[in-house]
XYZ file of N, CA, C and O in Angstrom:
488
model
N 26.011 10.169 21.400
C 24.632 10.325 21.003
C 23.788 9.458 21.934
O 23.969 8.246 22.051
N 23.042 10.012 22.458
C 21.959 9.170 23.842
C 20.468 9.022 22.663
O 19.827 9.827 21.988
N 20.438 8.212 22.795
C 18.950 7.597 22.863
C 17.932 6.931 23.672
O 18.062 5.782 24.093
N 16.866 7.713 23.891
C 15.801 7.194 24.878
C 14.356 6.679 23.963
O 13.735 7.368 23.153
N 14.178 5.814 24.217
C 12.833 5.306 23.995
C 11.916 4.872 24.794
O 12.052 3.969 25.620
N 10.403 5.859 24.449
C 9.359 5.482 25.348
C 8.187 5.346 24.191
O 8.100 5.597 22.989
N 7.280 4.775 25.292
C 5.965 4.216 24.610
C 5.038 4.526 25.593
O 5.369 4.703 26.765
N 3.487 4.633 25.046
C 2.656 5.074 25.899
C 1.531 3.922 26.106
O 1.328 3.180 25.144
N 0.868 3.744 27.163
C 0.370 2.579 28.307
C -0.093 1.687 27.175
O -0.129 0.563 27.677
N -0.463 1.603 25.916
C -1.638 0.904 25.243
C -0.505 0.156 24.123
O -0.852 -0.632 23.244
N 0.934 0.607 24.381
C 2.181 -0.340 23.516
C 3.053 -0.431 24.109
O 3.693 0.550 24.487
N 3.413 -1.850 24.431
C 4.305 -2.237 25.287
C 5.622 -2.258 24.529
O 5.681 -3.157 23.691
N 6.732 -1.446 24.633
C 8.165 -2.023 23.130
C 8.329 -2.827 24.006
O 7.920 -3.909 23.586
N 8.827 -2.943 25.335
C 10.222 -3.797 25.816
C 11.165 -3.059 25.847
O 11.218 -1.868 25.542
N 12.380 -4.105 26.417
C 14.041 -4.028 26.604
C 14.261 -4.549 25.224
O 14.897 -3.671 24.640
N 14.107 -5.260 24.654
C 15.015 -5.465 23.627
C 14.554 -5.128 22.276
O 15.143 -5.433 21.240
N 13.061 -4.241 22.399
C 13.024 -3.382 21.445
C 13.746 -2.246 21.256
O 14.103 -1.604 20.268
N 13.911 -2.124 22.730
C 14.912 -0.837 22.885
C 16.023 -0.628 22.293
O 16.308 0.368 21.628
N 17.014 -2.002 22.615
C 18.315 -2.039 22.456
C 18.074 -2.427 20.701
O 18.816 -1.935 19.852
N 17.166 -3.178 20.418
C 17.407 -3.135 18.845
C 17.051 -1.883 18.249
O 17.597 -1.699 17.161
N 16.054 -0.677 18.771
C 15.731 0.400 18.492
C 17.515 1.443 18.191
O 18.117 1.901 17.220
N 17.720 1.371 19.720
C 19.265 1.594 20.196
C 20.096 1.353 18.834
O 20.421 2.422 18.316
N 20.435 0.432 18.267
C 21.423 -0.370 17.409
C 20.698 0.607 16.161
O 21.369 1.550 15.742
N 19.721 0.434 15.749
C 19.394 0.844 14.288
C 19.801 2.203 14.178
O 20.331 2.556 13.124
N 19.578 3.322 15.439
C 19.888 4.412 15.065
C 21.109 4.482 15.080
O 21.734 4.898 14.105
N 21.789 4.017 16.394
C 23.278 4.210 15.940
C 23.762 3.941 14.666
O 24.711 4.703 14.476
N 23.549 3.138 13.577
C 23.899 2.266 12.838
C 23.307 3.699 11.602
O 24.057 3.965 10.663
N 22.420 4.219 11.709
C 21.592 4.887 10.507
C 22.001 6.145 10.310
O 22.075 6.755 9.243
N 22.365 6.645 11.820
C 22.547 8.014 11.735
C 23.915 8.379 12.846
O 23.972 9.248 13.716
N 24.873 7.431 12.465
C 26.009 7.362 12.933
C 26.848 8.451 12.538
O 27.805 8.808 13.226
N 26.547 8.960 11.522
C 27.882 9.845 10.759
C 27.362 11.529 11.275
O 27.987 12.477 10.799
N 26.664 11.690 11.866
C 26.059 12.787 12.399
C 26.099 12.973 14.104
O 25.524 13.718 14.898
N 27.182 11.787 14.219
C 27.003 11.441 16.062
C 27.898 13.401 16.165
O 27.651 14.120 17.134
N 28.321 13.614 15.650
C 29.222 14.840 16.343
C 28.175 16.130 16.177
O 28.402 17.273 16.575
N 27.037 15.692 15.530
C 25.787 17.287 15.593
C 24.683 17.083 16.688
O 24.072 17.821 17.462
N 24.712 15.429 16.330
C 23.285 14.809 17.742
C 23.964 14.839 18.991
O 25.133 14.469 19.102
N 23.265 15.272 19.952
C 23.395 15.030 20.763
C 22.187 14.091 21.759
O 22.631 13.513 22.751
N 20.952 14.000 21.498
C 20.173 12.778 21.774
C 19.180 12.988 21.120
O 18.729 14.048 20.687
N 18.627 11.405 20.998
C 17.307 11.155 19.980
C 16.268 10.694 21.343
O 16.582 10.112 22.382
N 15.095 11.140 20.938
C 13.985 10.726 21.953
C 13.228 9.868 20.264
O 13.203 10.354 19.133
N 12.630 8.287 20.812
C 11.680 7.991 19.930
C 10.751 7.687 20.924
O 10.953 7.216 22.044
N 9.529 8.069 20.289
C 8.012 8.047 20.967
C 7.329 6.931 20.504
O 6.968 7.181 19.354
N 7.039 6.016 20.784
C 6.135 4.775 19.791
C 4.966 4.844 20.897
O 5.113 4.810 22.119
N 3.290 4.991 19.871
C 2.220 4.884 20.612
C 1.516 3.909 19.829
O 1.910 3.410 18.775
N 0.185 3.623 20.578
C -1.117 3.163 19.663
C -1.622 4.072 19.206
O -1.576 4.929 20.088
N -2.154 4.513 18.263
C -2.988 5.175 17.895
C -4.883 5.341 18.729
O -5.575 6.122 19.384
N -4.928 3.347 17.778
C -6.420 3.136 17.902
C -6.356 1.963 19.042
O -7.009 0.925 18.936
N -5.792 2.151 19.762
C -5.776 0.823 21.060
C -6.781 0.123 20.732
O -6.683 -1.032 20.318
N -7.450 0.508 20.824
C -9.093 -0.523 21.374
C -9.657 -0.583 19.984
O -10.716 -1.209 20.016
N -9.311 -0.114 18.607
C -9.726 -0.187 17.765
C -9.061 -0.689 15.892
O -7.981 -0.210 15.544
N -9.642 -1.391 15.153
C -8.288 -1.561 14.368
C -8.528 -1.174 13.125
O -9.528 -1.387 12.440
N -7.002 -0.263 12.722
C -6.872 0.223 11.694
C -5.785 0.088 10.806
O -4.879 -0.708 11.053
N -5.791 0.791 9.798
C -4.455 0.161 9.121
C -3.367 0.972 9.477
O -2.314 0.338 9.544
N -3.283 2.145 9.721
C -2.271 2.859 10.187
C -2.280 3.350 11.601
O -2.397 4.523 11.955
N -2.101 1.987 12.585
C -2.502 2.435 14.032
C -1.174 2.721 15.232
O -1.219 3.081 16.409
N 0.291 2.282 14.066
C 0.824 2.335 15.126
C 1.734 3.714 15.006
O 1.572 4.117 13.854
N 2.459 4.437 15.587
C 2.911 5.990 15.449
C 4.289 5.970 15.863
O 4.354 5.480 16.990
N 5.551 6.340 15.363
C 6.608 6.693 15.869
C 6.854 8.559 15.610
O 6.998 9.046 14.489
N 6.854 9.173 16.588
C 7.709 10.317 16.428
C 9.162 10.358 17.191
O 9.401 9.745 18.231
N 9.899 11.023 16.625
C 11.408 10.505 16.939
C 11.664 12.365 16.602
O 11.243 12.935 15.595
N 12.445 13.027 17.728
C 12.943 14.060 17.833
C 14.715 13.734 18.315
O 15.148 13.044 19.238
N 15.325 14.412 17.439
C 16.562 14.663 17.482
C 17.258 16.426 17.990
O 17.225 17.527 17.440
N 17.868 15.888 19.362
C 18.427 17.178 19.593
C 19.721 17.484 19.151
O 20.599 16.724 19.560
N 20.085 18.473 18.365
C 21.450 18.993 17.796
C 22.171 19.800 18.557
O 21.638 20.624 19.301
N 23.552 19.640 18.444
C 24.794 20.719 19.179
C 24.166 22.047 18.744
O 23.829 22.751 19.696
N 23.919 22.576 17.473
C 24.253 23.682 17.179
C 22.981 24.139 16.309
O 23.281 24.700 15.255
N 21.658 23.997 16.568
C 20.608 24.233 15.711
C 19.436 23.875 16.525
O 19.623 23.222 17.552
N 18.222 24.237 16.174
C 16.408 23.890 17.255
C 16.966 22.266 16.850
O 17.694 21.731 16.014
N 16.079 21.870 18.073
C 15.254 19.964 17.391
C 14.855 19.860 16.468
O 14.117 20.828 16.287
N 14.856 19.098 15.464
C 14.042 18.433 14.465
C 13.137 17.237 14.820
O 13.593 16.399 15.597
N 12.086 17.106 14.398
C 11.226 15.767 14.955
C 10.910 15.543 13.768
O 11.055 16.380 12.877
N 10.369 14.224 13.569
C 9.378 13.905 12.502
C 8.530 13.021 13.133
O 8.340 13.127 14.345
N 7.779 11.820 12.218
C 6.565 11.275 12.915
C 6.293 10.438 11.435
O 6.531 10.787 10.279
N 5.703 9.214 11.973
C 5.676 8.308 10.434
C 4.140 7.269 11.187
O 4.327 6.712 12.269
N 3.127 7.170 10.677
C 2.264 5.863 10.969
C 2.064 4.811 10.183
O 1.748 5.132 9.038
N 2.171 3.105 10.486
C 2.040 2.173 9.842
C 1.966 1.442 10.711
O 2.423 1.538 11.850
N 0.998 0.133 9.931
C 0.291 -1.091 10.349
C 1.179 -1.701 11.494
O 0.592 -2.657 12.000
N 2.304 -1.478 12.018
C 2.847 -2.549 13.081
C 3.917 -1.307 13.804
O 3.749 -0.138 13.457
N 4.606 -1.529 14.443
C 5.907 -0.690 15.331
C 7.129 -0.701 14.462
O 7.764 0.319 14.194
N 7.388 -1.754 14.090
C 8.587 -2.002 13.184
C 8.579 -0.778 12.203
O 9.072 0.331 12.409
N 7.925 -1.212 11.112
C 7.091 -0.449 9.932
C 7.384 1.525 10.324
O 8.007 2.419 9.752
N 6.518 1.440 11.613
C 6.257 2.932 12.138
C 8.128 3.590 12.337
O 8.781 4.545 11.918
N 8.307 2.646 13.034
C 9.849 2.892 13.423
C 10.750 3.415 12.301
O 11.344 4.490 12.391
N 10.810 2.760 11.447
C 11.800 2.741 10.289
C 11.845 3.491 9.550
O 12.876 3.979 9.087
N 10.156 3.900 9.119
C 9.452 4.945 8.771
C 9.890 6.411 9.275
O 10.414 7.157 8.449
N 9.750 6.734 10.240
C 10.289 7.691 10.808
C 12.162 7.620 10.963
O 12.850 8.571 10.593
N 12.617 6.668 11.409
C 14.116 6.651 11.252
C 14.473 7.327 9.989
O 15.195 8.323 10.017
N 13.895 6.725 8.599
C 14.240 7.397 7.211
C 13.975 8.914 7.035
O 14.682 9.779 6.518
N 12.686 8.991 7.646
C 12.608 10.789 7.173
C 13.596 11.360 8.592
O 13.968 12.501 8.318
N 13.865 11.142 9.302
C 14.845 11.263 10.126
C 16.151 11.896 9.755
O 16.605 12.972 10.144
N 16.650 11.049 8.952
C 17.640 10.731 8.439
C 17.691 11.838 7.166
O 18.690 12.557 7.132
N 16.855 11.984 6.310
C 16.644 12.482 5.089
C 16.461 14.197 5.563
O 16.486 15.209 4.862
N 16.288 14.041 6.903
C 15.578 15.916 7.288
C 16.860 16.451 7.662
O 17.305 17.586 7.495
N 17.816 14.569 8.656
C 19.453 15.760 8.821
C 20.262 16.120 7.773
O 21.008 17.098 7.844
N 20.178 15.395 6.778
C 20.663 15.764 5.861
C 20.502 16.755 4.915
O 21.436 17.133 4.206
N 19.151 17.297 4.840
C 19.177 18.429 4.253
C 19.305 19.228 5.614
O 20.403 19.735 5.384
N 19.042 19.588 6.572
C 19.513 20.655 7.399
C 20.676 21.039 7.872
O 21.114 22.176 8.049
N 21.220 19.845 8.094
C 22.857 20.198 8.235
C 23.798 19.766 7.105
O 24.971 19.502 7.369
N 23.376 19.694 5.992
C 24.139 19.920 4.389
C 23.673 21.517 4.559
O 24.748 22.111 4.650
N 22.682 22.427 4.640
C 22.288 23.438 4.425
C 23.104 24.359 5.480
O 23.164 25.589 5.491
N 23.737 23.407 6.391
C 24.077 24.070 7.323
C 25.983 24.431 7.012
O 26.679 25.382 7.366
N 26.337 23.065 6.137
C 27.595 23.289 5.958
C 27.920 23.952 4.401
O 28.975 24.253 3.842
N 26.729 24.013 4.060
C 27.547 24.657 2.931
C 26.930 26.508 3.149
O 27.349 27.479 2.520
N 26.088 26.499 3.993
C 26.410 28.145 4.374
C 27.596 28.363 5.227
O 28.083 29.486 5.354
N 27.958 27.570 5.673
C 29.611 28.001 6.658
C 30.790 28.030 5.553
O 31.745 28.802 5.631
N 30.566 26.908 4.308
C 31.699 27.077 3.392
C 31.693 28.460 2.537
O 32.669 29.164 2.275
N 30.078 28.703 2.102
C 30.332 29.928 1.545
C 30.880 30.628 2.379
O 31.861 30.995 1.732
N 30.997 31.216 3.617
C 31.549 32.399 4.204
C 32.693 31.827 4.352
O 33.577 32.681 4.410
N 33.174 30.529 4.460
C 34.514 30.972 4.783
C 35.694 31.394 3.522
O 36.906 31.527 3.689
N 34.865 31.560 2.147
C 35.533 31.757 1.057
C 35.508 33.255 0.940
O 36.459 33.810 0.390
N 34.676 33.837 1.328
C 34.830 35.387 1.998
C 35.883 35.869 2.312
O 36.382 36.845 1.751
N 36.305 35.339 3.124
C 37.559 35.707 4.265
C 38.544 35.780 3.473
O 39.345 36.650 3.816
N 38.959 34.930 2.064
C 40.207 34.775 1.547
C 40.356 35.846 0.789
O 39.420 36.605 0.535
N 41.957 36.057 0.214
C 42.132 36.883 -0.199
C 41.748 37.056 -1.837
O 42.298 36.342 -2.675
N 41.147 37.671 -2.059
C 41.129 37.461 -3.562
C 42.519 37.454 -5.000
O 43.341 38.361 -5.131
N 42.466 36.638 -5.590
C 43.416 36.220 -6.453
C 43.684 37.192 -7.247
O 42.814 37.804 -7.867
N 45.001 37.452 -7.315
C 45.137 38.601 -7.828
C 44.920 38.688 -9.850
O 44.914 37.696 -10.578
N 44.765 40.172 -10.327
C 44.439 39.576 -11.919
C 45.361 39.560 -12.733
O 46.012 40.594 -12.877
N 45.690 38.366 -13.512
C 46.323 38.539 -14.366
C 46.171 39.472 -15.723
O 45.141 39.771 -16.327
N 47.575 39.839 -16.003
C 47.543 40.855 -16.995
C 47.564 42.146 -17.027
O 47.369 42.843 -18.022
N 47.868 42.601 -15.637
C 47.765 43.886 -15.165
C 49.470 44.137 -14.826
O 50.283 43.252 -14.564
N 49.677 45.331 -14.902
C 50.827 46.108 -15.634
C 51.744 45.933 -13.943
O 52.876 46.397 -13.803
């Protein structure tokens, strides 16, 4: 699972926002490393030059082996906040899409079997 993180001119993350960025997802959305194949997170300012309470923005798109991207997007008062924010609905969107995804493969593969034969028949 690759992860890239960028930010745009008016928020500086750093290197070791990165690598702690790096660590949380591995750590959050580890059990899905065999559907991801890379996460892009986006962290901006919103209101650079201006202050608000919900100024800072993470969108975080996840590309999958076997399905479109999913993205989401979360805003709150600091990067951290924004980050985590989005990591959770992240997290909460693979799980219903690829739970939705495995239990339409289980129904069909109960298709295929043979049906049990009935008891009580001559």
């Amino acid at each position: 699972m690759q992860i890239q993180v960028n930010s745009n001119r008016s928020l500086n993350t750093g290197e070791s926002f990165e690598r702690w960025a790096s660590g949380e997802l591995h750590q959050s959305l580890g059990r899905f490393k065999g559907d991801i194949t890379r996460i892009e997170v986006h962290m901006s300012d919103e209101n650079s030059d201006k202050t608000s309470p919900d100024q800072k923005r993470c969108v975080m798109e996840a590309r999958l082996a076997h399905h479109e991207p999913l993205a989401v997007n979360h805003n709150a008062p600091n990067q951290d906040l924004a980050f985590r924010g989005a990591s959770d609905k992240l997290k909460r969107m693979l799980d219903h899409t690829l739970g939705k995804l495995r239990d339409h493969h289980r129904d069909r593969e109960t298709i295929r079997h043979e049906p049990a034969p009935e008891s009580g028949t001559p």
